[in-house]
């Protein structure tokens, strides 16, 4: 019904997370109305990023340079590694400006259901990084889901015979959270892990 | 925090309708993970469409050719013009496969609040098309919103001294509803039951 260019655009937009066929049409129409100010710049930005961005061979972060700007930053603590499931988790940590060490991106979590085993994740490189020495602590910051916890336990096993201490993010009441809205599991963990006031 | 390529991509994605900063990051990450299969094709599709698509000089539809493939189709009834607010409304009519005439896209509706008067819309061209003769009927398919109805009444005034009968979509379109959100069955019923304006 539309030209093949529009149909192809709608079809590709519909494959983005959070967009269905209807919202893809809406986005396509919006883009077609803002050809100069949005559509062409976005096309260029996509092509530029697709060409320039690569995975860091050290930590798995996405950047235009390899090693990535985090691994290459001399001001960051080279003795700390924070292990995250995904680049999105790394971005979340960086947004908070709370961590000044290095990262290691696993690329997912162990999942029997999805058939993701240790070989599908970036784990061997982490073991090698730790074995190479110079690391004072490995902070496991996988998600607090079943798969994330499984991955954390697996990492503890794999890295257990090194001398480097392994830690994980604390569980507890989220800042600003109300007890009444928390699940029992979180409350129980928070109670068990209580600290001196 | 990320490279400028990623930041620019996230910023542009955040300007798409329905995407905020968080979902723009999510989409960017998804694209970066599917560089070959989604990101590059989407970049190309955007650039192709931005280059190739133009507004039809006759009806205002968006297409790669001018006049557009609907205006140029000899199998369509050249004596019928369906006036719609937006290309999205035209797409909705075409999806329903219920209309085999031509269109006229106004590019919006009259709106005192938004400062959109008759000169901002593609109305003069419609008056000229009707005056040129060969038109048996003009079907006004503006939205059933206040602005859409105002636009319909204004069109009736402007086209009132021509001999061409003006019709509008029948009730059945829910008051306050927009064409793009209707099911095909409702649209078909409304088209069949159109009445004199």
Coordinates of C-alpha atoms in Angstrom, one line a residue:
Chain A
X1 CA 0.0 0.0 0.0
X2 CA 2.9 2.4 0.8
X3 CA 6.1 2.5 -1.2
X4 CA 8.6 -0.3 -0.3
X5 CA 10.8 2.3 1.4
X6 CA 8.1 3.2 3.9
X7 CA 7.0 -0.4 4.4
X8 CA 10.6 -1.5 5.1
X9 CA 11.1 1.3 7.5
X10 CA 7.9 0.4 9.4
X11 CA 8.9 -3.2 9.5
X12 CA 12.4 -2.5 10.9
X13 CA 11.1 0.0 13.4
X14 CA 8.6 -2.6 14.6
X15 CA 11.5 -4.8 15.6
X16 CA 12.8 -2.3 18.2
X17 CA 12.0 -3.2 21.8
X18 CA 8.8 -1.5 23.0
X19 CA 7.4 -0.8 19.5
X20 CA 4.7 -2.8 17.9
X21 CA 3.2 -2.4 14.4
X22 CA 1.0 0.5 15.3
X23 CA 3.6 2.5 17.2
X24 CA 6.1 1.7 14.4
X25 CA 3.8 3.3 11.9
X26 CA 3.4 6.3 14.2
X27 CA 7.2 6.7 14.6
X28 CA 7.6 6.3 10.8
X29 CA 5.1 9.0 10.1
X30 CA 6.7 11.3 12.7
X31 CA 10.1 10.7 11.1
X32 CA 8.7 11.4 7.6
X33 CA 7.3 14.7 8.8
X34 CA 10.7 15.7 10.2
X35 CA 12.9 14.5 7.4
X36 CA 15.6 17.2 7.7
X37 CA 15.6 17.7 11.5
X38 CA 15.3 14.1 12.7
X39 CA 15.2 11.4 10.1
X40 CA 18.4 12.2 8.3
X41 CA 20.4 12.9 11.5
X42 CA 19.1 9.6 13.0
X43 CA 20.0 7.7 9.9
X44 CA 23.5 9.2 10.0
X45 CA 23.8 8.6 13.8
X46 CA 22.8 4.9 13.3
X47 CA 25.3 4.4 10.5
X48 CA 28.1 6.2 12.4
X49 CA 27.5 4.2 15.6
X50 CA 27.2 0.9 13.7
X51 CA 30.5 1.5 12.0
X52 CA 32.4 3.0 15.0
X53 CA 31.2 1.1 18.1
X54 CA 32.9 -2.1 19.0
X55 CA 33.1 -4.3 22.1
X56 CA 36.1 -3.7 24.3
X57 CA 38.4 -6.7 24.1
X58 CA 39.2 -6.4 27.8
X59 CA 35.9 -5.8 29.5
X60 CA 33.1 -6.2 26.9
X61 CA 31.9 -2.6 27.2
X62 CA 30.7 -0.9 24.0
X63 CA 32.9 2.1 22.8
X64 CA 34.6 3.5 19.7
X65 CA 38.0 2.7 21.0
X66 CA 39.5 -0.6 22.2
X67 CA 40.4 -0.8 25.1
X68 CA 37.3 1.2 26.0
X69 CA 37.5 4.7 27.6
X70 CA 36.9 3.2 31.0
X71 CA 39.6 0.5 30.7
X72 CA 42.0 3.2 29.3
X73 CA 41.3 5.8 32.0
X74 CA 44.4 6.1 34.2
X75 CA 42.4 7.8 36.9
X76 CA 40.2 4.8 37.6
X77 CA 41.2 2.2 40.2
X78 CA 42.7 -0.7 38.1
X79 CA 42.5 -3.0 41.1
X80 CA 38.7 -3.1 41.3
X81 CA 36.5 -5.1 38.8
X82 CA 32.7 -4.8 38.9
X83 CA 31.0 -7.7 37.1
X84 CA 27.7 -6.8 35.4
X85 CA 25.4 -8.8 33.2
X86 CA 24.9 -6.2 30.5
X87 CA 26.2 -2.9 29.1
X88 CA 22.9 -1.3 30.3
X89 CA 23.9 -2.3 33.8
X90 CA 27.3 -0.7 33.3
X91 CA 25.5 2.5 32.1
X92 CA 23.3 2.5 35.2
X93 CA 26.4 2.3 37.5
X94 CA 28.1 5.0 35.5
X95 CA 25.0 7.3 35.7
X96 CA 25.2 7.0 39.5
X97 CA 28.9 8.1 39.4
X98 CA 29.4 5.8 42.4
X99 CA 32.1 3.5 41.2
X100 CA 35.6 4.4 40.0
X101 CA 37.0 1.0 39.2
X102 CA 36.8 -1.1 36.0
X103 CA 34.0 -3.3 34.7
X104 CA 33.5 -6.7 33.2
X105 CA 30.4 -7.3 31.1
X106 CA 29.3 -10.9 31.0
X107 CA 26.8 -10.4 28.1
X108 CA 23.9 -12.0 29.9
X109 CA 23.3 -14.4 32.8
X110 CA 23.3 -18.2 33.0
X111 CA 19.9 -19.5 32.1
X112 CA 19.0 -23.2 31.7
X113 CA 15.6 -22.2 30.1
X114 CA 17.3 -20.1 27.4
X115 CA 20.1 -22.5 27.0
X116 CA 22.8 -20.0 28.0
X117 CA 25.7 -21.8 29.7
X118 CA 29.1 -20.5 30.9
X119 CA 30.6 -20.8 27.4
X120 CA 28.0 -18.3 26.0
X121 CA 29.1 -15.7 28.5
X122 CA 32.3 -13.6 28.8
X123 CA 33.5 -15.6 31.8
X124 CA 36.7 -17.2 30.6
X125 CA 38.1 -13.7 30.0
X126 CA 37.2 -12.6 33.5
X127 CA 39.0 -15.6 35.0
X128 CA 42.0 -14.7 32.9
X129 CA 41.9 -11.1 34.0
X130 CA 41.8 -12.1 37.7
X131 CA 44.6 -14.7 37.3
X132 CA 46.8 -12.1 35.6
X133 CA 47.1 -10.4 39.0
X134 CA 46.8 -6.8 40.2
X135 CA 43.1 -7.1 41.2
X136 CA 42.3 -6.4 44.8
X137 CA 38.5 -7.1 44.7
X138 CA 35.9 -8.4 42.3
X139 CA 32.4 -7.0 42.9
X140 CA 29.7 -9.2 41.5
X141 CA 26.8 -6.9 40.5
X142 CA 24.6 -9.3 38.6
X143 CA 20.8 -8.8 38.9
X144 CA 19.0 -10.0 42.0
X145 CA 16.9 -12.4 39.8
X146 CA 17.2 -16.2 39.9
X147 CA 19.4 -16.2 36.8
X148 CA 21.5 -13.4 38.1
X149 CA 22.0 -15.2 41.5
X150 CA 22.8 -18.4 39.7
X151 CA 25.5 -16.6 37.7
X152 CA 26.9 -15.0 40.9
X153 CA 27.2 -18.4 42.5
X154 CA 28.8 -19.9 39.4
X155 CA 31.4 -17.0 39.4
X156 CA 32.2 -17.6 43.1
X157 CA 32.9 -21.2 42.2
X158 CA 35.1 -20.4 39.2
X159 CA 37.0 -17.6 41.0
X160 CA 37.1 -19.4 44.3
X161 CA 40.7 -20.7 44.1
X162 CA 42.2 -17.3 43.4
X163 CA 43.2 -15.1 46.4
X164 CA 41.1 -12.2 45.2
X165 CA 38.1 -11.5 47.5
X166 CA 34.7 -11.7 45.9
X167 CA 31.9 -9.4 47.0
X168 CA 28.3 -8.8 45.8
X169 CA 25.9 -5.8 46.0
X170 CA 24.0 -5.7 49.3
X171 CA 20.3 -6.7 49.3
X172 CA 17.9 -4.5 51.3
X173 CA 15.3 -1.8 51.3
X174 CA 15.7 0.5 48.3
X175 CA 16.4 4.1 49.3
X176 CA 13.0 5.9 49.3
X177 CA 11.2 2.6 49.5
X178 CA 8.3 2.0 51.9
X179 CA 8.2 -1.2 53.9
X180 CA 4.5 -1.7 53.1
X181 CA 5.3 -2.1 49.4
X182 CA 8.2 -4.4 49.7
X183 CA 8.1 -8.1 49.0
X184 CA 8.8 -10.5 51.9
X185 CA 12.0 -11.7 50.4
X186 CA 13.6 -8.3 50.4
X187 CA 12.3 -7.5 53.9
X188 CA 13.7 -10.8 55.2
X189 CA 17.1 -10.2 53.6
X190 CA 17.2 -6.6 54.9
X191 CA 16.4 -7.7 58.4
X192 CA 19.0 -10.4 58.3
X193 CA 21.7 -8.0 57.0
X194 CA 20.8 -5.3 59.5
X195 CA 23.7 -3.0 60.6
X196 CA 24.5 -0.9 63.6
X197 CA 22.7 2.5 63.5
Chain B
X1 CA 30.1 8.9 29.9
X2 CA 29.6 7.0 26.7
X3 CA 31.2 8.0 23.4
X4 CA 29.6 10.9 21.6
X5 CA 28.2 8.5 18.9
X6 CA 26.2 6.6 21.5
X7 CA 25.0 9.8 23.3
X8 CA 23.9 11.4 20.1
X9 CA 22.0 8.2 19.1
X10 CA 20.2 8.1 22.5
X11 CA 19.4 11.8 22.3
X12 CA 17.9 11.4 18.8
X13 CA 16.0 8.2 19.7
X14 CA 14.5 10.0 22.7
X15 CA 12.8 12.5 20.3
X16 CA 10.7 9.8 18.7
X17 CA 7.1 9.7 19.8
X18 CA 6.5 7.3 22.6
X19 CA 10.2 7.0 23.7
X20 CA 11.6 8.7 26.7
X21 CA 15.2 8.8 27.9
X22 CA 15.1 5.4 29.5
X23 CA 13.4 3.6 26.6
X24 CA 15.8 5.4 24.2
X25 CA 18.7 3.9 26.1
X26 CA 17.1 0.5 25.9
X27 CA 16.5 0.8 22.1
X28 CA 20.1 2.1 21.6
X29 CA 21.5 -0.9 23.5
X30 CA 19.3 -3.3 21.5
X31 CA 20.5 -1.7 18.3
X32 CA 24.2 -1.9 19.4
X33 CA 23.7 -5.6 20.0
X34 CA 22.2 -6.2 16.6
X35 CA 24.5 -4.0 14.6
X36 CA 24.5 -6.1 11.4
X37 CA 21.0 -7.4 11.4
X38 CA 19.1 -4.3 12.6
X39 CA 21.2 -1.2 13.1
X40 CA 22.8 -0.9 9.7
X41 CA 19.6 -1.9 7.8
X42 CA 17.6 0.7 9.8
X43 CA 20.2 3.4 9.2
X44 CA 20.1 2.6 5.5
X45 CA 16.2 2.5 5.5
X46 CA 16.1 5.9 7.2
X47 CA 18.5 7.5 4.8
X48 CA 16.8 5.9 1.7
X49 CA 13.3 7.0 2.9
X50 CA 14.5 10.5 3.8
X51 CA 16.0 10.9 0.4
X52 CA 13.3 9.2 -1.7
X53 CA 10.0 10.2 0.0
X54 CA 8.3 13.4 -0.9
X55 CA 4.8 14.9 -0.6
X56 CA 2.5 14.4 -3.6
X57 CA 2.0 17.8 -5.2
X58 CA -1.6 16.8 -6.0
X59 CA -2.9 15.3 -2.8
X60 CA -0.2 15.7 -0.1
X61 CA 0.3 11.9 0.4
X62 CA 3.9 10.8 1.1
X63 CA 5.5 8.6 -1.7
X64 CA 8.6 8.1 -3.7
X65 CA 6.9 9.3 -6.9
X66 CA 5.0 12.6 -7.6
X67 CA 2.1 12.3 -8.3
X68 CA 1.9 9.6 -5.7
X69 CA 1.0 6.0 -6.6
X70 CA -2.6 6.5 -5.5
X71 CA -3.1 9.6 -7.7
X72 CA -1.4 7.9 -10.6
X73 CA -3.4 4.7 -10.3
X74 CA -5.8 4.5 -13.3
X75 CA -7.9 1.8 -11.5
X76 CA -9.0 4.2 -8.8
X77 CA -12.1 6.3 -9.2
X78 CA -10.8 9.8 -10.2
X79 CA -14.2 11.4 -9.4
X80 CA -14.0 10.7 -5.7
X81 CA -11.9 12.7 -3.2
X82 CA -11.6 11.7 0.4
X83 CA -10.3 14.6 2.5
X84 CA -8.2 13.5 5.5
X85 CA -6.3 15.4 8.1
X86 CA -3.1 13.4 8.0
X87 CA -1.1 10.8 6.1
X88 CA -1.7 8.5 9.0
X89 CA -5.4 8.8 8.4
X90 CA -4.9 8.0 4.7
X91 CA -2.9 4.9 5.8
X92 CA -5.8 3.9 8.1
X93 CA -8.3 4.1 5.2
X94 CA -6.0 2.2 2.9
X95 CA -5.5 -0.5 5.5
X96 CA -9.2 -1.1 5.5
X97 CA -9.2 -1.5 1.7
X98 CA -12.7 0.2 1.7
X99 CA -12.1 3.2 -0.5
X100 CA -11.0 3.2 -4.2
X101 CA -11.0 6.9 -4.9
X102 CA -8.4 9.6 -4.5
X103 CA -7.4 11.5 -1.3
X104 CA -6.6 15.0 -0.2
X105 CA -4.3 15.3 2.8
X106 CA -4.9 18.6 4.7
X107 CA -1.8 18.3 6.9
X108 CA -3.7 18.9 10.1
X109 CA -6.9 20.5 11.3
X110 CA -8.0 24.0 12.0
X111 CA -7.1 24.9 15.6
X112 CA -7.4 28.3 17.2
X113 CA -5.4 27.0 20.2
X114 CA -2.4 25.9 18.1
X115 CA -2.8 28.9 15.8
X116 CA -3.5 26.8 12.8
X117 CA -5.7 28.7 10.3
X118 CA -6.8 27.8 6.8
X119 CA -3.6 29.1 5.2
X120 CA -1.5 26.6 7.2
X121 CA -3.5 23.7 5.7
X122 CA -3.6 22.2 2.2
X123 CA -7.1 23.7 1.6
X124 CA -6.5 26.1 -1.4
X125 CA -5.2 23.2 -3.4
X126 CA -8.4 21.2 -2.6
X127 CA -10.6 24.1 -3.7
X128 CA -8.6 24.3 -7.0
X129 CA -8.9 20.5 -7.5
X130 CA -12.7 20.6 -7.1
X131 CA -13.0 23.8 -9.3
X132 CA -11.0 22.0 -12.1
X133 CA -14.0 19.7 -12.6
X134 CA -14.4 15.9 -13.0
X135 CA -15.1 15.4 -9.3
X136 CA -18.4 13.8 -8.4
X137 CA -18.2 13.8 -4.7
X138 CA -15.9 15.1 -1.9
X139 CA -16.0 12.9 1.2
X140 CA -14.8 14.8 4.3
X141 CA -13.1 12.3 6.6
X142 CA -11.6 14.6 9.2
X143 CA -11.4 13.3 12.8
X144 CA -14.6 13.4 14.9
X145 CA -12.8 15.8 17.3
X146 CA -13.8 19.4 17.8
X147 CA -10.9 20.6 15.6
X148 CA -11.8 18.0 12.9
X149 CA -15.5 19.0 12.9
X150 CA -14.6 22.7 12.7
X151 CA -12.4 21.9 9.8
X152 CA -15.2 19.9 8.1
X153 CA -17.6 22.9 8.5
X154 CA -15.0 25.3 7.2
X155 CA -14.6 23.0 4.1
X156 CA -18.3 22.9 3.6
X157 CA -18.3 26.7 3.5
X158 CA -15.3 27.0 1.2
X159 CA -16.7 24.3 -1.2
X160 CA -20.3 25.3 -0.8
X161 CA -20.6 27.3 -4.0
X162 CA -19.4 24.4 -6.2
X163 CA -21.9 21.9 -7.6
X164 CA -20.0 18.9 -6.1
X165 CA -21.8 17.2 -3.3
X166 CA -20.0 17.1 0.0
X167 CA -20.4 14.2 2.3
X168 CA -18.9 13.2 5.6
X169 CA -18.3 9.9 7.4
X170 CA -21.4 8.6 9.1
X171 CA -21.8 8.5 12.8
X172 CA -20.4 5.2 14.0
X173 CA -17.1 6.9 14.4
X174 CA -17.0 7.3 18.2
X175 CA -17.1 11.0 19.3
X176 CA -13.6 12.0 20.2
X177 CA -12.1 9.1 18.4
X178 CA -9.4 9.3 15.7
X179 CA -9.3 7.4 12.4
X180 CA -5.9 5.9 13.1
X181 CA -7.2 4.1 16.1
X182 CA -10.4 2.6 14.6
X183 CA -10.9 -1.0 13.5
X184 CA -11.6 -1.6 9.8
X185 CA -15.2 -2.7 10.4
X186 CA -16.2 0.6 12.0
X187 CA -14.4 2.5 9.3
X188 CA -16.2 0.6 6.6
X189 CA -19.6 1.1 8.2
X190 CA -18.9 4.8 8.6
X191 CA -17.9 5.1 5.0
X192 CA -21.0 3.3 3.7
X193 CA -23.4 5.4 5.8
X194 CA -21.9 8.8 4.8
X195 CA -24.5 11.7 4.7
X196 CA -24.8 15.1 3.1
X197 CA -22.8 17.8 5.0

